[in-house]
């Protein structure tokens, strides 16, 4: 928690090689396909992905995997990112809960039972790879019977795919089942994931042991949004150094024109 919001520094923006950004989760192609179509026509780049600076030329992707994979698929050589420090107080790492809706809960459980390297056990278990709370009360622990991080995360991906492919999926930071069921009346199950540490995210990226899409949740205090940076500058056949010089000049102009605003309060956006 940031005790003094005024101390939040301005965003550290940089243009880097697309191939130097390492994702820690699988891309969600249902979300990236329409995003690619928008990027093809876009005049401006608005919301940069957030990364952690791992080495001098490698970056761990915290947030923005669909933007990253879309630009990579479209053949962009460079991408603008916001660099955040995992060790600072300005980055919080949490998880999303998954609401499974418009499906049959018992069919969901049967599908989980049929998955390889999965054990579904009755009751709450803090050591489980995930928990499933059915609407109405029963709780089940999903255990990955595997030996490595890569196998564990692959098992989690199969779990998420089992309902992502058959049901409506909603993400929420809420944890109160009563509130969740009231907001999502078609929900049949709540899938809850254990907390992760920054090293878990780093290891997933370095080992290509990807988490399922939409599980990790990074809160970045001082996130840069709605930049409206010209896409032509990202597409230009210039060196990385030249593009970063352009970016810094553009940023100085934005601050000089008083175009940059910082809002400390948490907000709900109804236009996504």
PDB file of C-alpha atoms in Angstrom:
ATOM      1  CA  UNK A   1       0.000   0.000   0.000  1.00  0.00           C
ATOM      2  CA  UNK A   2       1.325   3.423  -0.954  1.00  0.00           C
ATOM      3  CA  UNK A   3       1.244   5.639   2.145  1.00  0.00           C
ATOM      4  CA  UNK A   4       2.000   8.827   0.217  1.00  0.00           C
ATOM      5  CA  UNK A   5       0.464   8.764  -3.289  1.00  0.00           C
ATOM      6  CA  UNK A   6       2.162  12.057  -4.148  1.00  0.00           C
ATOM      7  CA  UNK A   7       5.500  10.201  -4.057  1.00  0.00           C
ATOM      8  CA  UNK A   8       4.597   7.933  -6.987  1.00  0.00           C
ATOM      9  CA  UNK A   9       7.263   8.615  -9.644  1.00  0.00           C
ATOM     10  CA  UNK A  10       6.472   9.345 -13.294  1.00  0.00           C
ATOM     11  CA  UNK A  11       6.362   6.259 -15.521  1.00  0.00           C
ATOM     12  CA  UNK A  12       9.649   4.931 -16.869  1.00  0.00           C
ATOM     13  CA  UNK A  13       8.830   4.486 -20.564  1.00  0.00           C
ATOM     14  CA  UNK A  14      11.169   2.870 -23.054  1.00  0.00           C
ATOM     15  CA  UNK A  15      11.078   1.323 -26.508  1.00  0.00           C
ATOM     16  CA  UNK A  16      12.579  -2.173 -26.547  1.00  0.00           C
ATOM     17  CA  UNK A  17      12.855  -5.129 -28.892  1.00  0.00           C
ATOM     18  CA  UNK A  18       9.685  -7.221 -29.025  1.00  0.00           C
ATOM     19  CA  UNK A  19      11.763 -10.407 -28.796  1.00  0.00           C
ATOM     20  CA  UNK A  20      13.453  -9.174 -25.603  1.00  0.00           C
ATOM     21  CA  UNK A  21      10.146  -9.170 -23.684  1.00  0.00           C
ATOM     22  CA  UNK A  22       9.523 -12.547 -22.020  1.00  0.00           C
ATOM     23  CA  UNK A  23       5.903 -13.436 -21.173  1.00  0.00           C
ATOM     24  CA  UNK A  24       5.065 -15.380 -18.021  1.00  0.00           C
ATOM     25  CA  UNK A  25       1.592 -16.476 -19.150  1.00  0.00           C
ATOM     26  CA  UNK A  26      -0.033 -17.869 -22.256  1.00  0.00           C
ATOM     27  CA  UNK A  27      -1.660 -15.335 -24.532  1.00  0.00           C
ATOM     28  CA  UNK A  28      -5.434 -15.342 -24.802  1.00  0.00           C
ATOM     29  CA  UNK A  29      -6.094 -15.596 -28.544  1.00  0.00           C
ATOM     30  CA  UNK A  30      -9.781 -14.812 -28.071  1.00  0.00           C
ATOM     31  CA  UNK A  31      -8.655 -11.385 -26.853  1.00  0.00           C
ATOM     32  CA  UNK A  32      -5.561 -10.919 -29.042  1.00  0.00           C
ATOM     33  CA  UNK A  33      -7.237 -11.585 -32.396  1.00  0.00           C
ATOM     34  CA  UNK A  34      -9.575  -8.552 -32.279  1.00  0.00           C
ATOM     35  CA  UNK A  35      -6.745  -6.528 -30.741  1.00  0.00           C
ATOM     36  CA  UNK A  36      -4.548  -7.296 -33.757  1.00  0.00           C
ATOM     37  CA  UNK A  37      -7.255  -5.996 -36.071  1.00  0.00           C
ATOM     38  CA  UNK A  38      -7.420  -2.744 -34.103  1.00  0.00           C
ATOM     39  CA  UNK A  39      -3.633  -2.378 -34.075  1.00  0.00           C
ATOM     40  CA  UNK A  40      -3.478  -2.756 -37.854  1.00  0.00           C
ATOM     41  CA  UNK A  41      -5.619   0.367 -38.207  1.00  0.00           C
ATOM     42  CA  UNK A  42      -4.441   2.276 -35.139  1.00  0.00           C
ATOM     43  CA  UNK A  43      -2.796   5.669 -35.508  1.00  0.00           C
ATOM     44  CA  UNK A  44      -1.696   5.789 -31.872  1.00  0.00           C
ATOM     45  CA  UNK A  45      -0.255   3.431 -29.282  1.00  0.00           C
ATOM     46  CA  UNK A  46      -2.173   4.026 -26.065  1.00  0.00           C
ATOM     47  CA  UNK A  47      -1.417   1.623 -23.210  1.00  0.00           C
ATOM     48  CA  UNK A  48       2.128   0.224 -22.977  1.00  0.00           C
ATOM     49  CA  UNK A  49       2.680  -3.216 -21.421  1.00  0.00           C
ATOM     50  CA  UNK A  50       4.389  -3.207 -18.031  1.00  0.00           C
ATOM     51  CA  UNK A  51       7.667  -5.091 -17.625  1.00  0.00           C
ATOM     52  CA  UNK A  52      10.335  -5.734 -15.027  1.00  0.00           C
ATOM     53  CA  UNK A  53      13.925  -5.024 -16.090  1.00  0.00           C
ATOM     54  CA  UNK A  54      15.637  -8.392 -15.687  1.00  0.00           C
ATOM     55  CA  UNK A  55      18.987  -7.679 -17.340  1.00  0.00           C
ATOM     56  CA  UNK A  56      20.353  -5.012 -19.646  1.00  0.00           C
ATOM     57  CA  UNK A  57      18.343  -6.386 -22.576  1.00  0.00           C
ATOM     58  CA  UNK A  58      15.723  -8.818 -21.192  1.00  0.00           C
ATOM     59  CA  UNK A  59      12.383  -7.885 -19.642  1.00  0.00           C
ATOM     60  CA  UNK A  60       9.766  -9.925 -17.762  1.00  0.00           C
ATOM     61  CA  UNK A  61       6.269  -9.087 -18.916  1.00  0.00           C
ATOM     62  CA  UNK A  62       4.043  -8.280 -15.931  1.00  0.00           C
ATOM     63  CA  UNK A  63       0.937  -7.051 -17.699  1.00  0.00           C
ATOM     64  CA  UNK A  64      -0.082  -6.638 -21.340  1.00  0.00           C
ATOM     65  CA  UNK A  65       0.537 -10.096 -22.799  1.00  0.00           C
ATOM     66  CA  UNK A  66      -2.149  -9.706 -25.460  1.00  0.00           C
ATOM     67  CA  UNK A  67      -0.716  -6.384 -26.635  1.00  0.00           C
ATOM     68  CA  UNK A  68       2.739  -7.953 -26.746  1.00  0.00           C
ATOM     69  CA  UNK A  69       1.726 -11.081 -28.643  1.00  0.00           C
ATOM     70  CA  UNK A  70      -0.413  -9.018 -31.034  1.00  0.00           C
ATOM     71  CA  UNK A  71       2.448  -6.695 -31.973  1.00  0.00           C
ATOM     72  CA  UNK A  72       4.821  -9.632 -32.260  1.00  0.00           C
ATOM     73  CA  UNK A  73       2.385 -11.447 -34.559  1.00  0.00           C
ATOM     74  CA  UNK A  74       2.001  -8.317 -36.682  1.00  0.00           C
ATOM     75  CA  UNK A  75       5.757  -8.187 -37.251  1.00  0.00           C
ATOM     76  CA  UNK A  76       6.646  -5.190 -35.096  1.00  0.00           C
ATOM     77  CA  UNK A  77      10.347  -5.127 -34.287  1.00  0.00           C
ATOM     78  CA  UNK A  78       9.958  -2.744 -31.339  1.00  0.00           C
ATOM     79  CA  UNK A  79       7.363  -2.049 -28.654  1.00  0.00           C
ATOM     80  CA  UNK A  80       6.956   0.659 -26.053  1.00  0.00           C
ATOM     81  CA  UNK A  81       6.885  -0.609 -22.451  1.00  0.00           C
ATOM     82  CA  UNK A  82       6.662   0.813 -18.968  1.00  0.00           C
ATOM     83  CA  UNK A  83       9.432  -0.476 -16.713  1.00  0.00           C
ATOM     84  CA  UNK A  84       8.492  -1.123 -13.084  1.00  0.00           C
ATOM     85  CA  UNK A  85      10.620  -2.408 -10.208  1.00  0.00           C
ATOM     86  CA  UNK A  86       9.334  -5.595  -8.554  1.00  0.00           C
ATOM     87  CA  UNK A  87      11.222  -4.658  -5.375  1.00  0.00           C
ATOM     88  CA  UNK A  88       9.556  -1.260  -5.029  1.00  0.00           C
ATOM     89  CA  UNK A  89       6.366  -0.428  -3.143  1.00  0.00           C
ATOM     90  CA  UNK A  90       4.779   0.651  -6.418  1.00  0.00           C
ATOM     91  CA  UNK A  91       4.155  -2.910  -7.670  1.00  0.00           C
ATOM     92  CA  UNK A  92       1.674  -5.296  -6.046  1.00  0.00           C
ATOM     93  CA  UNK A  93       1.264  -8.881  -7.197  1.00  0.00           C
ATOM     94  CA  UNK A  94      -2.056 -10.632  -6.704  1.00  0.00           C
ATOM     95  CA  UNK A  95      -4.324 -13.039  -8.555  1.00  0.00           C
ATOM     96  CA  UNK A  96      -7.608 -12.913 -10.409  1.00  0.00           C
ATOM     97  CA  UNK A  97     -10.421 -15.222  -9.410  1.00  0.00           C
ATOM     98  CA  UNK A  98     -12.251 -16.906 -12.304  1.00  0.00           C
ATOM     99  CA  UNK A  99     -16.037 -17.013 -12.395  1.00  0.00           C
ATOM    100  CA  UNK A 100     -17.304 -19.900 -14.539  1.00  0.00           C
ATOM    101  CA  UNK A 101     -20.753 -19.054 -15.874  1.00  0.00           C
ATOM    102  CA  UNK A 102     -23.419 -20.321 -18.248  1.00  0.00           C
ATOM    103  CA  UNK A 103     -22.399 -23.949 -17.885  1.00  0.00           C
ATOM    104  CA  UNK A 104     -23.243 -27.063 -15.892  1.00  0.00           C
ATOM    105  CA  UNK A 105     -21.236 -27.384 -12.668  1.00  0.00           C
ATOM    106  CA  UNK A 106     -21.334 -31.191 -12.575  1.00  0.00           C
ATOM    107  CA  UNK A 107     -20.125 -31.396 -16.149  1.00  0.00           C
ATOM    108  CA  UNK A 108     -17.274 -29.088 -15.153  1.00  0.00           C
ATOM    109  CA  UNK A 109     -16.289 -31.432 -12.294  1.00  0.00           C
ATOM    110  CA  UNK A 110     -16.461 -34.491 -14.555  1.00  0.00           C
ATOM    111  CA  UNK A 111     -14.198 -32.774 -17.069  1.00  0.00           C
ATOM    112  CA  UNK A 112     -11.677 -31.995 -14.315  1.00  0.00           C
ATOM    113  CA  UNK A 113     -11.724 -35.661 -13.233  1.00  0.00           C
ATOM    114  CA  UNK A 114     -10.859 -36.693 -16.791  1.00  0.00           C
ATOM    115  CA  UNK A 115      -7.760 -34.485 -17.010  1.00  0.00           C
ATOM    116  CA  UNK A 116      -4.339 -36.149 -16.776  1.00  0.00           C
ATOM    117  CA  UNK A 117      -2.131 -35.416 -13.742  1.00  0.00           C
ATOM    118  CA  UNK A 118      -5.060 -33.945 -11.807  1.00  0.00           C
ATOM    119  CA  UNK A 119      -6.572 -34.998  -8.500  1.00  0.00           C
ATOM    120  CA  UNK A 120      -9.805 -33.376  -7.348  1.00  0.00           C
ATOM    121  CA  UNK A 121     -10.202 -33.690  -3.573  1.00  0.00           C
ATOM    122  CA  UNK A 122     -13.075 -32.697  -1.312  1.00  0.00           C
ATOM    123  CA  UNK A 123     -12.601 -29.671   0.916  1.00  0.00           C
ATOM    124  CA  UNK A 124     -10.340 -26.669   1.164  1.00  0.00           C
ATOM    125  CA  UNK A 125      -6.592 -27.308   0.863  1.00  0.00           C
ATOM    126  CA  UNK A 126      -4.028 -24.485   0.974  1.00  0.00           C
ATOM    127  CA  UNK A 127      -1.526 -26.678  -0.913  1.00  0.00           C
ATOM    128  CA  UNK A 128      -3.796 -27.131  -3.924  1.00  0.00           C
ATOM    129  CA  UNK A 129      -2.886 -25.636  -7.295  1.00  0.00           C
ATOM    130  CA  UNK A 130      -6.381 -24.112  -7.355  1.00  0.00           C
ATOM    131  CA  UNK A 131      -9.675 -24.295  -5.477  1.00  0.00           C
ATOM    132  CA  UNK A 132     -13.146 -24.670  -6.966  1.00  0.00           C
ATOM    133  CA  UNK A 133     -16.115 -23.318  -5.041  1.00  0.00           C
ATOM    134  CA  UNK A 134     -19.442 -24.359  -6.513  1.00  0.00           C
ATOM    135  CA  UNK A 135     -22.467 -22.137  -6.235  1.00  0.00           C
ATOM    136  CA  UNK A 136     -24.263 -23.562  -3.243  1.00  0.00           C
ATOM    137  CA  UNK A 137     -21.226 -24.387  -1.156  1.00  0.00           C
ATOM    138  CA  UNK A 138     -19.106 -27.482  -1.951  1.00  0.00           C
ATOM    139  CA  UNK A 139     -15.367 -26.747  -2.239  1.00  0.00           C
ATOM    140  CA  UNK A 140     -12.833 -28.881  -4.073  1.00  0.00           C
ATOM    141  CA  UNK A 141      -9.041 -28.716  -4.187  1.00  0.00           C
ATOM    142  CA  UNK A 142      -7.366 -29.236  -7.556  1.00  0.00           C
ATOM    143  CA  UNK A 143      -3.979 -30.896  -7.133  1.00  0.00           C
ATOM    144  CA  UNK A 144      -1.371 -31.149  -9.869  1.00  0.00           C
ATOM    145  CA  UNK A 145       0.339 -34.547  -9.560  1.00  0.00           C
ATOM    146  CA  UNK A 146       3.585 -33.483 -11.238  1.00  0.00           C
ATOM    147  CA  UNK A 147       7.251 -32.908 -10.429  1.00  0.00           C
ATOM    148  CA  UNK A 148       8.254 -29.603 -12.024  1.00  0.00           C
ATOM    149  CA  UNK A 149       7.117 -26.000 -12.358  1.00  0.00           C
ATOM    150  CA  UNK A 150       6.626 -26.443 -16.088  1.00  0.00           C
ATOM    151  CA  UNK A 151       4.367 -29.485 -15.557  1.00  0.00           C
ATOM    152  CA  UNK A 152       2.414 -27.776 -12.758  1.00  0.00           C
ATOM    153  CA  UNK A 153       1.706 -24.697 -14.854  1.00  0.00           C
ATOM    154  CA  UNK A 154       0.875 -26.845 -17.889  1.00  0.00           C
ATOM    155  CA  UNK A 155      -1.682 -28.650 -15.726  1.00  0.00           C
ATOM    156  CA  UNK A 156      -3.160 -25.328 -14.639  1.00  0.00           C
ATOM    157  CA  UNK A 157      -3.435 -24.286 -18.279  1.00  0.00           C
ATOM    158  CA  UNK A 158      -5.425 -27.448 -19.027  1.00  0.00           C
ATOM    159  CA  UNK A 159      -7.733 -26.725 -16.091  1.00  0.00           C
ATOM    160  CA  UNK A 160      -8.438 -23.192 -17.297  1.00  0.00           C
ATOM    161  CA  UNK A 161      -8.841 -24.366 -20.894  1.00  0.00           C
ATOM    162  CA  UNK A 162     -11.458 -26.897 -19.772  1.00  0.00           C
ATOM    163  CA  UNK A 163     -13.871 -24.144 -18.785  1.00  0.00           C
ATOM    164  CA  UNK A 164     -12.585 -21.370 -21.024  1.00  0.00           C
ATOM    165  CA  UNK A 165     -13.560 -23.495 -24.024  1.00  0.00           C
ATOM    166  CA  UNK A 166     -17.024 -24.406 -22.736  1.00  0.00           C
ATOM    167  CA  UNK A 167     -18.291 -21.637 -20.461  1.00  0.00           C
ATOM    168  CA  UNK A 168     -18.405 -17.887 -20.088  1.00  0.00           C
ATOM    169  CA  UNK A 169     -15.366 -16.761 -18.086  1.00  0.00           C
ATOM    170  CA  UNK A 170     -15.222 -13.609 -15.978  1.00  0.00           C
ATOM    171  CA  UNK A 171     -12.242 -12.363 -14.000  1.00  0.00           C
ATOM    172  CA  UNK A 172     -12.692 -10.627 -10.657  1.00  0.00           C
ATOM    173  CA  UNK A 173     -10.505  -9.436  -7.760  1.00  0.00           C
ATOM    174  CA  UNK A 174     -13.419 -10.085  -5.398  1.00  0.00           C
ATOM    175  CA  UNK A 175     -13.214 -12.955  -2.913  1.00  0.00           C
ATOM    176  CA  UNK A 176     -16.613 -12.744  -1.170  1.00  0.00           C
ATOM    177  CA  UNK A 177     -18.753 -15.511  -2.735  1.00  0.00           C
ATOM    178  CA  UNK A 178     -22.018 -13.869  -1.670  1.00  0.00           C
ATOM    179  CA  UNK A 179     -21.111 -10.665  -3.473  1.00  0.00           C
ATOM    180  CA  UNK A 180     -19.769 -12.537  -6.498  1.00  0.00           C
ATOM    181  CA  UNK A 181     -22.923 -14.637  -6.930  1.00  0.00           C
ATOM    182  CA  UNK A 182     -25.110 -11.532  -6.635  1.00  0.00           C
ATOM    183  CA  UNK A 183     -23.116  -9.720  -9.345  1.00  0.00           C
ATOM    184  CA  UNK A 184     -22.863 -12.774 -11.626  1.00  0.00           C
ATOM    185  CA  UNK A 185     -26.210 -14.612 -11.387  1.00  0.00           C
ATOM    186  CA  UNK A 186     -25.244 -17.045 -14.173  1.00  0.00           C
ATOM    187  CA  UNK A 187     -22.075 -18.104 -12.340  1.00  0.00           C
ATOM    188  CA  UNK A 188     -21.857 -21.794 -11.413  1.00  0.00           C
ATOM    189  CA  UNK A 189     -18.340 -22.000  -9.971  1.00  0.00           C
ATOM    190  CA  UNK A 190     -15.559 -19.814  -8.628  1.00  0.00           C
ATOM    191  CA  UNK A 191     -11.981 -20.919  -9.366  1.00  0.00           C
ATOM    192  CA  UNK A 192      -9.477 -19.477  -6.875  1.00  0.00           C
ATOM    193  CA  UNK A 193      -5.711 -19.491  -7.346  1.00  0.00           C
ATOM    194  CA  UNK A 194      -2.989 -19.392  -4.682  1.00  0.00           C
ATOM    195  CA  UNK A 195      -0.894 -16.252  -4.151  1.00  0.00           C
ATOM    196  CA  UNK A 196       2.260 -15.941  -6.230  1.00  0.00           C
ATOM    197  CA  UNK A 197       5.573 -14.274  -5.468  1.00  0.00           C
ATOM    198  CA  UNK A 198       7.604 -12.213  -7.970  1.00  0.00           C
ATOM    199  CA  UNK A 199      10.124 -15.061  -8.289  1.00  0.00           C
ATOM    200  CA  UNK A 200       7.282 -17.379  -9.412  1.00  0.00           C
ATOM    201  CA  UNK A 201       6.525 -14.973 -12.262  1.00  0.00           C
ATOM    202  CA  UNK A 202      10.201 -14.618 -13.176  1.00  0.00           C
ATOM    203  CA  UNK A 203      10.735 -18.398 -13.160  1.00  0.00           C
ATOM    204  CA  UNK A 204       7.645 -18.953 -15.313  1.00  0.00           C
ATOM    205  CA  UNK A 205       9.016 -16.503 -17.886  1.00  0.00           C
ATOM    206  CA  UNK A 206      12.608 -17.757 -17.886  1.00  0.00           C
ATOM    207  CA  UNK A 207      11.586 -21.429 -18.084  1.00  0.00           C
ATOM    208  CA  UNK A 208       8.727 -20.820 -20.555  1.00  0.00           C
ATOM    209  CA  UNK A 209       6.564 -22.514 -17.909  1.00  0.00           C
ATOM    210  CA  UNK A 210       3.623 -20.286 -18.671  1.00  0.00           C
ATOM    211  CA  UNK A 211       0.725 -19.664 -16.327  1.00  0.00           C
ATOM    212  CA  UNK A 212      -2.796 -19.700 -17.799  1.00  0.00           C
ATOM    213  CA  UNK A 213      -3.991 -16.359 -19.160  1.00  0.00           C
ATOM    214  CA  UNK A 214      -5.752 -14.092 -16.700  1.00  0.00           C
ATOM    215  CA  UNK A 215      -4.421 -15.530 -13.428  1.00  0.00           C
ATOM    216  CA  UNK A 216      -1.685 -13.177 -12.238  1.00  0.00           C
ATOM    217  CA  UNK A 217      -2.757  -9.625 -11.402  1.00  0.00           C
ATOM    218  CA  UNK A 218      -0.201  -6.827 -11.214  1.00  0.00           C
ATOM    219  CA  UNK A 219      -1.231  -3.517  -9.699  1.00  0.00           C
ATOM    220  CA  UNK A 220       1.126  -0.784 -10.876  1.00  0.00           C
ATOM    221  CA  UNK A 221       0.971   2.496  -8.992  1.00  0.00           C
ATOM    222  CA  UNK A 222       1.693   5.194 -11.550  1.00  0.00           C
ATOM    223  CA  UNK A 223       0.687   3.149 -14.605  1.00  0.00           C
ATOM    224  CA  UNK A 224       0.806   5.068 -17.894  1.00  0.00           C
ATOM    225  CA  UNK A 225      -2.479   4.998 -19.832  1.00  0.00           C
ATOM    226  CA  UNK A 226      -3.898   6.703 -22.911  1.00  0.00           C
ATOM    227  CA  UNK A 227      -0.528   7.948 -24.175  1.00  0.00           C
ATOM    228  CA  UNK A 228      -1.567   8.385 -27.801  1.00  0.00           C
ATOM    229  CA  UNK A 229       1.989   7.912 -29.029  1.00  0.00           C
ATOM    230  CA  UNK A 230       2.121   7.878 -32.862  1.00  0.00           C
ATOM    231  CA  UNK A 231       2.287   4.335 -34.217  1.00  0.00           C
ATOM    232  CA  UNK A 232       4.280   5.670 -37.165  1.00  0.00           C
ATOM    233  CA  UNK A 233       7.171   6.299 -34.768  1.00  0.00           C
ATOM    234  CA  UNK A 234       7.093   2.662 -33.624  1.00  0.00           C
ATOM    235  CA  UNK A 235       6.909   1.408 -37.225  1.00  0.00           C
ATOM    236  CA  UNK A 236       9.685   3.687 -38.496  1.00  0.00           C
ATOM    237  CA  UNK A 237      12.836   1.943 -39.842  1.00  0.00           C
ATOM    238  CA  UNK A 238      15.078   3.558 -37.203  1.00  0.00           C
ATOM    239  CA  UNK A 239      17.523   2.144 -34.687  1.00  0.00           C
ATOM    240  CA  UNK A 240      16.358   1.414 -31.156  1.00  0.00           C
ATOM    241  CA  UNK A 241      18.503   4.269 -29.855  1.00  0.00           C
ATOM    242  CA  UNK A 242      16.967   6.718 -32.322  1.00  0.00           C
ATOM    243  CA  UNK A 243      13.447   5.631 -31.406  1.00  0.00           C
ATOM    244  CA  UNK A 244      14.154   6.131 -27.716  1.00  0.00           C
ATOM    245  CA  UNK A 245      15.523   9.607 -28.410  1.00  0.00           C
ATOM    246  CA  UNK A 246      12.266  10.401 -30.198  1.00  0.00           C
ATOM    247  CA  UNK A 247      10.261   9.009 -27.296  1.00  0.00           C
ATOM    248  CA  UNK A 248      12.109  11.089 -24.698  1.00  0.00           C
ATOM    249  CA  UNK A 249      11.657  14.238 -26.792  1.00  0.00           C
ATOM    250  CA  UNK A 250       7.942  13.472 -27.136  1.00  0.00           C
ATOM    251  CA  UNK A 251       7.625  12.931 -23.358  1.00  0.00           C
ATOM    252  CA  UNK A 252       9.346  16.232 -22.595  1.00  0.00           C
ATOM    253  CA  UNK A 253       6.859  17.928 -24.899  1.00  0.00           C
ATOM    254  CA  UNK A 254       3.905  16.293 -23.127  1.00  0.00           C
ATOM    255  CA  UNK A 255       5.115  17.474 -19.710  1.00  0.00           C
ATOM    256  CA  UNK A 256       5.795  20.975 -21.078  1.00  0.00           C
ATOM    257  CA  UNK A 257       2.252  21.151 -22.473  1.00  0.00           C
ATOM    258  CA  UNK A 258       0.839  19.967 -19.112  1.00  0.00           C
ATOM    259  CA  UNK A 259      -0.762  17.027 -20.903  1.00  0.00           C
ATOM    260  CA  UNK A 260       0.181  14.548 -18.152  1.00  0.00           C
ATOM    261  CA  UNK A 261      -2.184  14.064 -15.207  1.00  0.00           C
ATOM    262  CA  UNK A 262      -1.773  11.824 -12.165  1.00  0.00           C
ATOM    263  CA  UNK A 263      -4.885  10.463 -10.413  1.00  0.00           C
ATOM    264  CA  UNK A 264      -4.201   8.769  -7.085  1.00  0.00           C
ATOM    265  CA  UNK A 265      -7.654   7.341  -6.397  1.00  0.00           C
ATOM    266  CA  UNK A 266      -8.717   3.845  -7.375  1.00  0.00           C
ATOM    267  CA  UNK A 267     -11.296   3.848 -10.147  1.00  0.00           C
ATOM    268  CA  UNK A 268     -13.833   1.615 -11.863  1.00  0.00           C
ATOM    269  CA  UNK A 269     -13.953   1.922 -15.654  1.00  0.00           C
ATOM    270  CA  UNK A 270     -17.214   1.062 -17.401  1.00  0.00           C
ATOM    271  CA  UNK A 271     -15.922   1.515 -20.963  1.00  0.00           C
ATOM    272  CA  UNK A 272     -13.736  -1.574 -21.385  1.00  0.00           C
TER     273      UNK A 272
END
